[in-house]
């Protein structure tokens, strides 16, 4: 029977989704992206090969899997050309099995300039994502087409002039200094378009036809639920829809093929960029990217930091010990306790059927030498009341309320701890990770 499943992240991104996709991909024919663009950074390690993926679906490591990039994504032609070249130089074919919706639009150079100019407040990845999605909705600005679709660009060379015109138009308004050589950038876009020509599907029901022919699909969410443009911690979110149900809009398939929703979370929570993080440890929320760069932290005494009563030092120790740095950007991530109400909220909103929980082996770091791990089970409100319901309208919340759950002597004996988390979140934890390798995922009966 044909069906599709959707996999999303339940927290603030970087939960290890690509690793789980890599683990599950074997059971599907097509791995498809439905949202986001080169702002994603997915690390996959497969049969000894490590790849950082940004736009290409994580099933790429399996030679027999088809890959699809849906119309809900943002296509950066210049970046994807580099990414494909990098993957193909590792001996993995991409273009022979990649399909890209002709309805996807392209990132234009002014999107990147505007993001560099205005993205700091949100702490964006500077990939032009916000201006891209804004431009799609704007449609036309002063008679200038803002939404340049791939399928059309392929057929109308004059749209490259529209892209150049958009650049000059925005430059005049915002006065940005050119970070790119426009002609050179357009030449790279043209070359990439030509290179991708065979992958662009003008048949809009491409995926549906594949599914009707008996294929199964795994939709791979980029970013994560709390970064959804509407349901997340607005305005500190990305600009696409990260919700599971959006897979059927941005992924170009009727929802009737949906079978189940898979949620991925990690026991050691982190967030990159600005925005509320209720269970954050320390107040280092605006991280100094130089001081906290991976290489500058490497020499520190992590064991000692993990026992520190200074919360910023402790958070720094946690970051180093759990290697929490952006895979594409290298940005240091903010660290926090496992937030149970937040997880329950994500599960509820997305109708998650089963959870994969990464980084259980590192969960013990929160015990600070003791035998209990504090997790956040509720929030204290300003008036002295307490709630165990997460809300993206977080202003009223004063501080988190902690609950201790048992630690473990050895990651292989962490089943009891996982069971406690499962009881708290009220949803099946299908498997948990006790190390980075795919063999270190423990499936539960
Ligand atoms: P943008 O998606 O580049 O516009 O960035 C908006 C927010 O989403 C920023 O806080 C980013 O750090 C965050 N973000 C975007 N992509 C990712 C990701 O793949 N992992 C984690 N955070 C992300």
Tab-separated table of C-alpha atoms and ligand atoms in Angstrom:
chain	number	residue	atom	x	y	z
A	1	UNK	CA	0.000	0.000	0.000
A	2	UNK	CA	1.182	3.515	-0.762
A	3	UNK	CA	1.593	5.916	2.108
A	4	UNK	CA	3.689	8.736	3.403
A	5	UNK	CA	5.077	9.482	6.858
A	6	UNK	CA	6.260	12.824	8.162
A	7	UNK	CA	9.261	13.328	10.420
A	8	UNK	CA	9.739	16.621	12.255
A	9	UNK	CA	11.837	18.040	15.080
A	10	UNK	CA	9.957	18.710	18.312
A	11	UNK	CA	12.191	21.401	19.816
A	12	UNK	CA	14.273	24.265	18.397
A	13	UNK	CA	16.074	22.394	15.620
A	14	UNK	CA	19.252	20.331	15.618
A	15	UNK	CA	17.630	17.347	17.365
A	16	UNK	CA	19.460	14.886	15.090
A	17	UNK	CA	16.671	14.474	12.532
A	18	UNK	CA	19.041	13.534	9.698
A	19	UNK	CA	20.449	10.663	11.734
A	20	UNK	CA	16.955	9.243	12.273
A	21	UNK	CA	16.047	9.730	8.594
A	22	UNK	CA	19.212	7.888	7.688
A	23	UNK	CA	18.120	5.088	9.997
A	24	UNK	CA	14.559	4.885	8.668
A	25	UNK	CA	15.161	5.695	4.983
A	26	UNK	CA	15.680	2.040	4.129
A	27	UNK	CA	11.928	1.456	4.495
A	28	UNK	CA	10.846	4.135	2.006
A	29	UNK	CA	11.232	4.762	-1.726
A	30	UNK	CA	11.338	8.560	-1.696
A	31	UNK	CA	12.745	11.021	0.858
A	32	UNK	CA	11.202	14.449	0.352
A	33	UNK	CA	11.753	17.970	1.670
A	34	UNK	CA	8.750	20.283	2.092
A	35	UNK	CA	10.061	23.407	3.811
A	36	UNK	CA	13.107	25.589	4.385
A	37	UNK	CA	16.244	25.815	2.314
A	38	UNK	CA	19.963	26.184	2.799
A	39	UNK	CA	19.378	27.457	6.358
A	40	UNK	CA	19.242	23.791	7.366
A	41	UNK	CA	22.401	21.911	8.270
A	42	UNK	CA	21.899	18.177	8.506
A	43	UNK	CA	24.830	15.958	9.359
A	44	UNK	CA	24.667	12.345	8.252
A	45	UNK	CA	27.270	9.697	8.891
A	46	UNK	CA	26.661	6.595	6.834
A	47	UNK	CA	29.045	3.681	6.349
A	48	UNK	CA	31.943	5.805	7.510
A	49	UNK	CA	31.149	8.764	5.218
A	50	UNK	CA	30.197	12.056	6.859
A	51	UNK	CA	28.213	14.634	4.906
A	52	UNK	CA	26.682	17.948	5.847
A	53	UNK	CA	23.485	18.437	3.892
A	54	UNK	CA	21.629	21.701	3.480
A	55	UNK	CA	19.111	21.337	0.668
A	56	UNK	CA	19.471	17.743	-0.472
A	57	UNK	CA	17.215	15.286	1.415
A	58	UNK	CA	18.955	13.098	4.002
A	59	UNK	CA	18.171	9.855	2.166
A	60	UNK	CA	20.962	10.686	-0.297
A	61	UNK	CA	23.300	8.114	1.244
A	62	UNK	CA	21.123	5.278	-0.038
A	63	UNK	CA	21.887	4.833	-3.722
A	64	UNK	CA	18.443	3.423	-4.528
A	65	UNK	CA	16.347	6.180	-2.924
A	66	UNK	CA	14.590	8.872	-4.908
A	67	UNK	CA	14.934	12.411	-3.566
A	68	UNK	CA	12.372	15.168	-3.888
A	69	UNK	CA	12.448	18.886	-3.082
A	70	UNK	CA	8.905	20.227	-2.865
A	71	UNK	CA	7.416	23.584	-3.782
A	72	UNK	CA	7.320	24.721	-0.122
A	73	UNK	CA	11.115	24.930	0.033
A	74	UNK	CA	13.457	27.787	-0.841
A	75	UNK	CA	15.901	26.928	-3.615
A	76	UNK	CA	19.339	28.503	-3.496
A	77	UNK	CA	20.709	27.576	-6.927
A	78	UNK	CA	24.286	28.609	-6.191
A	79	UNK	CA	24.470	26.743	-2.886
A	80	UNK	CA	22.841	23.563	-4.208
A	81	UNK	CA	25.335	23.386	-7.078
A	82	UNK	CA	28.187	23.324	-4.539
A	83	UNK	CA	26.376	20.827	-2.362
A	84	UNK	CA	25.733	18.428	-5.249
A	85	UNK	CA	29.345	18.726	-6.417
A	86	UNK	CA	30.549	17.941	-2.888
A	87	UNK	CA	28.285	14.899	-2.557
A	88	UNK	CA	29.081	13.607	-6.054
A	89	UNK	CA	32.799	13.973	-5.395
A	90	UNK	CA	32.270	11.546	-2.501
A	91	UNK	CA	31.150	9.040	-5.138
A	92	UNK	CA	27.407	9.386	-4.494
A	93	UNK	CA	25.073	10.082	-7.417
A	94	UNK	CA	22.548	12.861	-6.762
A	95	UNK	CA	21.243	14.212	-10.052
A	96	UNK	CA	20.185	10.815	-11.393
A	97	UNK	CA	17.516	10.506	-8.698
A	98	UNK	CA	16.687	14.035	-7.630
A	99	UNK	CA	13.409	15.730	-8.581
A	100	UNK	CA	12.690	19.380	-7.799
A	101	UNK	CA	9.251	20.922	-8.103
A	102	UNK	CA	9.012	23.467	-10.916
A	103	UNK	CA	6.806	25.495	-8.566
A	104	UNK	CA	9.581	26.121	-6.074
A	105	UNK	CA	10.933	29.687	-6.221
A	106	UNK	CA	14.551	30.721	-6.236
A	107	UNK	CA	16.482	32.681	-3.658
A	108	UNK	CA	17.526	35.946	-5.293
A	109	UNK	CA	20.714	37.810	-4.399
A	110	UNK	CA	18.834	40.701	-2.797
A	111	UNK	CA	17.173	38.235	-0.382
A	112	UNK	CA	20.595	37.410	1.003
A	113	UNK	CA	21.608	41.072	1.240
A	114	UNK	CA	18.413	41.984	3.089
A	115	UNK	CA	18.822	39.055	5.471
A	116	UNK	CA	22.392	40.129	6.253
A	117	UNK	CA	21.123	43.659	6.834
A	118	UNK	CA	18.066	42.902	8.982
A	119	UNK	CA	18.423	39.340	10.254
A	120	UNK	CA	20.481	40.108	13.344
A	121	UNK	CA	17.535	40.720	15.655
A	122	UNK	CA	16.195	37.212	15.057
A	123	UNK	CA	19.679	35.757	14.687
A	124	UNK	CA	19.016	34.278	11.245
A	125	UNK	CA	21.411	32.082	9.310
A	126	UNK	CA	21.745	34.834	6.645
A	127	UNK	CA	20.593	32.572	3.845
A	128	UNK	CA	17.907	34.977	2.686
A	129	UNK	CA	15.085	32.793	3.982
A	130	UNK	CA	12.897	35.544	5.500
A	131	UNK	CA	13.064	37.905	2.485
A	132	UNK	CA	12.473	34.916	0.170
A	133	UNK	CA	9.215	33.843	1.829
A	134	UNK	CA	8.160	37.477	2.209
A	135	UNK	CA	8.759	38.007	-1.510
A	136	UNK	CA	6.642	34.983	-2.368
A	137	UNK	CA	3.703	36.474	-0.507
A	138	UNK	CA	4.329	39.999	-1.805
A	139	UNK	CA	4.055	38.654	-5.362
A	140	UNK	CA	4.593	41.972	-7.147
A	141	UNK	CA	6.301	45.116	-5.911
A	142	UNK	CA	6.022	48.258	-8.001
A	143	UNK	CA	5.237	46.062	-11.032
A	144	UNK	CA	8.289	43.927	-10.348
A	145	UNK	CA	7.787	40.182	-10.053
A	146	UNK	CA	9.072	39.097	-6.623
A	147	UNK	CA	8.353	35.418	-6.840
A	148	UNK	CA	10.557	33.799	-9.473
A	149	UNK	CA	9.608	30.173	-9.942
A	150	UNK	CA	12.132	27.605	-11.054
A	151	UNK	CA	9.988	26.107	-13.814
A	152	UNK	CA	9.484	29.549	-15.297
A	153	UNK	CA	13.091	30.598	-14.943
A	154	UNK	CA	13.984	27.563	-16.990
A	155	UNK	CA	11.812	28.759	-19.842
A	156	UNK	CA	12.261	32.534	-19.679
A	157	UNK	CA	15.786	33.887	-19.793
A	158	UNK	CA	14.408	37.413	-19.264
A	159	UNK	CA	13.616	36.507	-15.650
A	160	UNK	CA	17.342	36.784	-14.925
A	161	UNK	CA	16.992	40.440	-15.841
A	162	UNK	CA	14.055	40.655	-13.407
A	163	UNK	CA	16.342	39.223	-10.690
A	164	UNK	CA	19.011	41.824	-11.462
A	165	UNK	CA	16.355	44.538	-11.481
A	166	UNK	CA	15.036	43.399	-8.104
A	167	UNK	CA	18.561	43.611	-6.766
A	168	UNK	CA	19.084	47.183	-7.935
A	169	UNK	CA	15.594	48.207	-6.791
A	170	UNK	CA	16.186	46.958	-3.239
A	171	UNK	CA	19.701	48.311	-3.172
A	172	UNK	CA	18.388	51.754	-3.942
A	173	UNK	CA	15.800	51.564	-1.171
A	174	UNK	CA	17.948	49.995	1.547
A	175	UNK	CA	21.343	51.183	0.445
A	176	UNK	CA	23.139	47.918	1.200
A	177	UNK	CA	26.745	47.601	0.232
A	178	UNK	CA	27.050	44.834	-2.362
A	179	UNK	CA	28.313	41.640	-0.782
A	180	UNK	CA	28.117	39.876	-4.133
A	181	UNK	CA	29.284	40.614	-7.634
A	182	UNK	CA	25.846	40.562	-9.269
A	183	UNK	CA	26.951	39.464	-12.749
A	184	UNK	CA	29.084	36.719	-11.334
A	185	UNK	CA	26.247	35.563	-9.070
A	186	UNK	CA	23.750	35.471	-11.954
A	187	UNK	CA	26.227	33.491	-14.048
A	188	UNK	CA	26.487	30.945	-11.239
A	189	UNK	CA	22.678	30.755	-11.012
A	190	UNK	CA	22.449	30.145	-14.770
A	191	UNK	CA	25.086	27.431	-14.671
A	192	UNK	CA	23.364	25.688	-11.777
A	193	UNK	CA	19.976	25.905	-13.509
A	194	UNK	CA	21.423	24.262	-16.583
A	195	UNK	CA	23.068	21.591	-14.513
A	196	UNK	CA	19.754	20.851	-12.744
A	197	UNK	CA	17.569	20.925	-15.821
A	198	UNK	CA	16.982	17.177	-15.855
A	199	UNK	CA	15.827	17.298	-12.206
A	200	UNK	CA	13.149	19.962	-12.553
A	201	UNK	CA	9.676	18.472	-12.723
A	202	UNK	CA	7.120	20.501	-14.608
A	203	UNK	CA	4.463	17.868	-13.940
A	204	UNK	CA	2.933	19.255	-10.770
A	205	UNK	CA	1.549	15.970	-9.536
A	206	UNK	CA	4.871	14.229	-9.832
A	207	UNK	CA	4.908	12.924	-6.269
A	208	UNK	CA	1.275	11.858	-6.415
A	209	UNK	CA	1.959	9.834	-9.521
A	210	UNK	CA	4.895	8.121	-7.853
A	211	UNK	CA	2.762	7.303	-4.805
A	212	UNK	CA	-0.087	6.037	-6.965
A	213	UNK	CA	2.446	3.783	-8.664
A	214	UNK	CA	3.087	2.203	-5.261
A	215	UNK	CA	5.986	4.224	-3.852
A	216	UNK	CA	6.227	5.260	-0.195
A	217	UNK	CA	7.429	8.657	0.974
A	218	UNK	CA	9.189	9.938	4.067
A	219	UNK	CA	8.860	13.702	4.434
A	220	UNK	CA	11.841	15.228	6.171
A	221	UNK	CA	11.119	18.383	8.165
A	222	UNK	CA	13.770	21.095	8.229
A	223	UNK	CA	14.136	23.366	11.264
A	224	UNK	CA	11.647	22.321	13.942
A	225	UNK	CA	8.210	22.893	15.325
A	226	UNK	CA	9.071	25.742	17.720
A	227	UNK	CA	10.576	27.595	14.740
A	228	UNK	CA	7.321	27.488	12.755
A	229	UNK	CA	6.557	30.905	11.283
A	230	UNK	CA	3.135	30.996	12.981
A	231	UNK	CA	3.029	28.360	15.724
A	232	UNK	CA	6.566	28.904	16.997
A	233	UNK	CA	8.163	31.447	19.310
A	234	UNK	CA	7.350	34.379	16.995
A	235	UNK	CA	9.237	36.468	15.895
A	236	UNK	CA	12.258	34.304	16.765
A	237	UNK	CA	11.399	31.679	14.202
A	238	UNK	CA	12.242	30.736	10.663
A	239	UNK	CA	9.981	31.883	7.818
A	240	UNK	CA	8.571	28.571	6.631
A	241	UNK	CA	6.002	26.230	8.153
A	242	UNK	CA	7.702	23.482	10.082
A	243	UNK	CA	4.492	21.749	11.224
A	244	UNK	CA	3.971	18.161	10.167
A	245	UNK	CA	0.699	18.938	8.394
A	246	UNK	CA	2.508	21.398	6.127
A	247	UNK	CA	4.323	18.445	4.539
A	248	UNK	CA	1.207	17.994	2.429
A	249	UNK	CA	1.249	21.581	1.193
A	250	UNK	CA	4.952	22.178	0.664
A	251	UNK	CA	5.571	18.547	-0.243
A	252	UNK	CA	2.983	18.462	-3.038
A	253	UNK	CA	0.982	15.390	-2.029
A	254	UNK	CA	-2.678	15.035	-1.000
A	255	UNK	CA	-2.987	14.521	2.760
A	256	UNK	CA	-4.991	11.339	2.326
A	257	UNK	CA	-1.761	9.354	1.983
A	258	UNK	CA	-0.604	10.263	5.487
A	259	UNK	CA	0.109	7.273	7.711
A	260	UNK	CA	2.036	8.479	10.769
A	261	UNK	CA	3.962	11.372	12.266
A	262	UNK	CA	7.385	10.818	13.753
A	263	UNK	CA	8.851	13.309	16.224
A	264	UNK	CA	12.551	13.698	16.986
A	265	UNK	CA	13.766	15.304	20.209
A	266	UNK	CA	16.994	15.329	22.156
A	267	UNK	CA	17.499	14.931	25.881
A	268	UNK	CA	20.094	17.715	25.962
A	269	UNK	CA	18.173	20.713	24.697
A	270	UNK	CA	19.723	23.548	22.731
A	271	UNK	CA	18.737	26.575	20.713
A	272	UNK	CA	20.727	28.621	18.252
A	273	UNK	CA	19.892	32.246	17.558
A	274	UNK	CA	17.719	34.566	19.612
A	275	UNK	CA	14.337	33.907	21.205
A	276	UNK	CA	12.731	32.513	24.329
A	277	UNK	CA	14.241	29.375	25.768
A	278	UNK	CA	12.485	28.807	29.079
A	279	UNK	CA	14.759	26.061	30.341
A	280	UNK	CA	17.998	27.725	29.292
A	281	UNK	CA	20.935	27.349	31.638
A	282	UNK	CA	22.771	30.597	32.247
A	283	UNK	CA	22.001	34.013	30.855
A	284	UNK	CA	24.524	33.900	28.081
A	285	UNK	CA	21.672	34.138	25.614
A	286	UNK	CA	23.571	36.396	23.248
A	287	UNK	CA	26.569	34.154	22.834
A	288	UNK	CA	29.884	35.667	21.961
A	289	UNK	CA	30.587	33.714	18.756
A	290	UNK	CA	34.347	34.166	19.029
A	291	UNK	CA	34.750	33.351	22.708
A	292	UNK	CA	32.408	30.397	22.335
A	293	UNK	CA	33.729	29.123	19.008
A	294	UNK	CA	34.424	25.414	19.130
A	295	UNK	CA	38.175	25.756	18.692
A	296	UNK	CA	38.434	28.383	21.450
A	297	UNK	CA	36.569	26.201	23.911
A	298	UNK	CA	38.446	23.007	23.167
A	299	UNK	CA	41.230	23.471	25.727
A	300	UNK	CA	38.924	24.071	28.715
A	301	UNK	CA	38.564	21.700	31.666
A	302	UNK	CA	35.124	20.311	30.855
A	303	UNK	CA	34.887	17.942	33.841
A	304	UNK	CA	35.360	20.851	36.197
A	305	UNK	CA	32.958	23.103	34.270
A	306	UNK	CA	30.229	20.506	34.475
A	307	UNK	CA	30.364	20.643	38.262
A	308	UNK	CA	30.450	24.437	38.401
A	309	UNK	CA	27.778	26.338	40.305
A	310	UNK	CA	28.183	29.246	37.874
A	311	UNK	CA	25.414	28.633	35.356
A	312	UNK	CA	27.231	30.152	32.374
A	313	UNK	CA	30.306	28.019	33.014
A	314	UNK	CA	28.090	24.964	33.470
A	315	UNK	CA	26.241	25.696	30.197
A	316	UNK	CA	29.563	26.115	28.408
A	317	UNK	CA	30.710	22.744	29.789
A	318	UNK	CA	27.493	21.145	28.558
A	319	UNK	CA	27.979	22.636	25.092
A	320	UNK	CA	31.527	21.342	24.785
A	321	UNK	CA	30.723	17.891	26.200
A	322	UNK	CA	27.719	17.447	23.921
A	323	UNK	CA	29.272	19.137	20.880
A	324	UNK	CA	26.446	21.632	20.406
A	325	UNK	CA	27.644	23.807	17.531
A	326	UNK	CA	25.797	24.471	14.247
A	327	UNK	CA	26.788	21.872	11.651
A	328	UNK	CA	26.668	24.305	8.691
A	329	UNK	CA	27.333	27.588	10.499
A	330	UNK	CA	29.538	26.427	13.421
A	331	UNK	CA	27.530	28.727	15.703
A	332	UNK	CA	27.673	27.840	19.416
A	333	UNK	CA	24.251	26.787	20.704
A	334	UNK	CA	22.542	27.861	23.906
A	335	UNK	CA	21.977	24.986	26.331
A	336	UNK	CA	18.990	23.979	28.448
A	337	UNK	CA	17.172	21.350	30.493
A	338	UNK	CA	14.697	18.968	28.899
A	339	UNK	CA	11.400	20.848	28.724
A	340	UNK	CA	8.527	18.379	29.158
A	341	UNK	CA	5.587	20.806	28.605
A	342	UNK	CA	7.237	22.036	25.400
A	343	UNK	CA	7.622	18.476	24.130
A	344	UNK	CA	4.031	17.668	25.016
A	345	UNK	CA	2.880	20.786	23.161
A	346	UNK	CA	4.805	19.831	20.030
A	347	UNK	CA	3.468	16.287	20.179
A	348	UNK	CA	-0.094	17.541	20.604
A	349	UNK	CA	-0.015	20.168	17.841
A	350	UNK	CA	1.523	17.826	15.308
A	351	UNK	CA	-0.302	14.625	16.259
A	352	UNK	CA	2.989	12.821	16.831
A	353	UNK	CA	2.592	9.036	16.950
A	354	UNK	CA	6.085	8.080	18.088
A	355	UNK	CA	9.197	9.802	19.352
A	356	UNK	CA	12.892	9.192	18.719
A	357	UNK	CA	14.962	10.621	21.558
A	358	UNK	CA	18.594	11.445	20.855
A	359	UNK	CA	21.511	12.068	23.210
A	360	UNK	CA	20.322	10.035	26.194
A	361	UNK	CA	23.955	9.086	26.862
A	362	UNK	CA	24.651	12.757	27.599
A	363	UNK	CA	21.566	13.254	29.749
A	364	UNK	CA	23.551	12.267	32.848
A	365	UNK	CA	25.618	15.453	32.457
A	366	UNK	CA	22.674	17.230	34.077
A	367	UNK	CA	23.078	15.169	37.245
A	368	UNK	CA	26.239	17.161	38.128
A	369	UNK	CA	27.718	14.143	39.871
A	370	UNK	CA	24.495	13.200	41.699
A	371	UNK	CA	21.951	10.477	40.976
A	372	UNK	CA	19.054	12.692	39.869
A	373	UNK	CA	18.477	14.539	36.605
A	374	UNK	CA	16.322	17.654	36.781
A	375	UNK	CA	13.804	18.112	33.969
A	376	UNK	CA	11.316	20.931	33.639
A	377	UNK	CA	7.810	19.658	34.304
A	378	UNK	CA	5.849	22.924	34.679
A	379	UNK	CA	6.230	26.700	34.707
A	380	UNK	CA	5.643	29.167	37.530
A	381	UNK	CA	3.476	32.047	36.399
A	382	UNK	CA	3.800	35.610	37.627
A	383	UNK	CA	0.743	35.458	39.917
A	384	UNK	CA	2.144	32.486	41.827
A	385	UNK	CA	0.084	29.970	39.879
A	386	UNK	CA	1.642	27.072	38.035
A	387	UNK	CA	0.953	25.538	34.625
A	388	UNK	CA	2.123	22.417	32.882
A	389	UNK	CA	0.946	23.733	29.485
A	390	UNK	CA	3.487	25.287	27.140
A	391	UNK	CA	2.355	28.316	25.179
A	392	UNK	CA	4.240	30.143	22.434
A	393	UNK	CA	2.913	33.318	24.071
A	394	UNK	CA	5.464	33.008	26.847
A	395	UNK	CA	5.507	36.450	28.435
A	396	UNK	CA	3.683	35.517	31.629
A	397	UNK	CA	6.047	32.752	32.651
A	398	UNK	CA	8.388	33.572	35.545
A	399	UNK	CA	10.575	30.509	35.801
A	400	UNK	CA	10.607	26.766	35.224
A	401	UNK	CA	9.596	24.210	37.832
A	402	UNK	CA	11.862	21.175	38.091
A	403	UNK	CA	11.233	17.515	38.713
A	404	UNK	CA	13.998	14.982	39.377
A	405	UNK	CA	14.178	11.738	37.460
A	406	UNK	CA	16.721	8.975	38.095
A	407	UNK	CA	20.106	9.044	36.374
A	408	UNK	CA	21.847	5.856	35.212
A	409	UNK	CA	25.195	4.210	35.765
A	410	UNK	CA	25.819	3.381	32.103
A	411	UNK	CA	24.011	4.567	28.916
A	412	UNK	CA	23.165	0.953	28.095
A	413	UNK	CA	21.182	0.897	31.332
A	414	UNK	CA	19.208	4.060	30.687
A	415	UNK	CA	15.899	2.302	29.926
A	416	UNK	CA	14.456	3.293	33.334
A	417	UNK	CA	15.230	6.962	32.679
A	418	UNK	CA	13.682	6.766	29.197
A	419	UNK	CA	10.573	5.161	30.674
A	420	UNK	CA	10.217	8.089	33.087
A	421	UNK	CA	10.447	10.563	30.184
A	422	UNK	CA	7.936	8.527	28.206
A	423	UNK	CA	5.481	8.651	31.120
A	424	UNK	CA	5.916	12.403	31.398
A	425	UNK	CA	5.397	13.142	27.698
A	426	UNK	CA	2.622	10.548	27.333
A	427	UNK	CA	3.758	9.276	23.910
A	428	UNK	CA	5.629	6.191	22.842
A	429	UNK	CA	9.402	6.632	22.705
A	430	UNK	CA	10.192	4.268	19.890
A	431	UNK	CA	13.992	4.439	20.202
A	432	UNK	CA	16.702	6.408	21.968
A	433	UNK	CA	20.270	7.277	21.136
A	434	UNK	CA	23.156	6.326	23.400
A	435	UNK	CA	25.861	7.594	21.051
A	436	UNK	CA	26.299	9.242	17.656
A	437	UNK	CA	26.526	6.062	15.537
A	438	UNK	CA	23.434	4.524	13.972
A	439	UNK	CA	24.158	1.259	15.835
A	440	UNK	CA	23.856	3.187	19.072
A	441	UNK	CA	20.107	3.648	18.681
A	442	UNK	CA	18.203	1.402	21.061
A	443	UNK	CA	14.812	0.300	19.694
A	444	UNK	CA	12.232	-0.491	22.374
A	445	UNK	CA	9.640	-3.208	22.169
B	1	LIG	P1	16.491	31.715	9.247
B	1	LIG	O1	15.766	30.416	9.067
B	1	LIG	O2	17.849	31.740	8.665
B	1	LIG	O3	15.644	32.888	8.849
B	1	LIG	O4	16.722	31.923	10.834
B	1	LIG	C1	15.630	32.122	11.723
B	1	LIG	C2	15.856	31.388	13.046
B	1	LIG	O5	15.774	30.002	12.821
B	1	LIG	C3	17.214	31.669	13.692
B	1	LIG	O6	17.064	31.690	15.096
B	1	LIG	C4	18.028	30.466	13.273
B	1	LIG	O7	19.062	30.190	14.189
B	1	LIG	C5	16.971	29.376	13.290
B	1	LIG	N1	17.294	28.273	12.396
B	1	LIG	C6	17.210	28.261	11.054
B	1	LIG	N2	17.589	27.071	10.576
B	1	LIG	C7	17.918	26.316	11.634
B	1	LIG	C8	18.364	24.954	11.777
B	1	LIG	O8	18.525	24.190	10.815
B	1	LIG	N3	18.592	24.559	13.065
B	1	LIG	C9	18.372	25.363	14.138
B	1	LIG	N4	17.960	26.605	14.042
B	1	LIG	C10	17.722	27.080	12.798
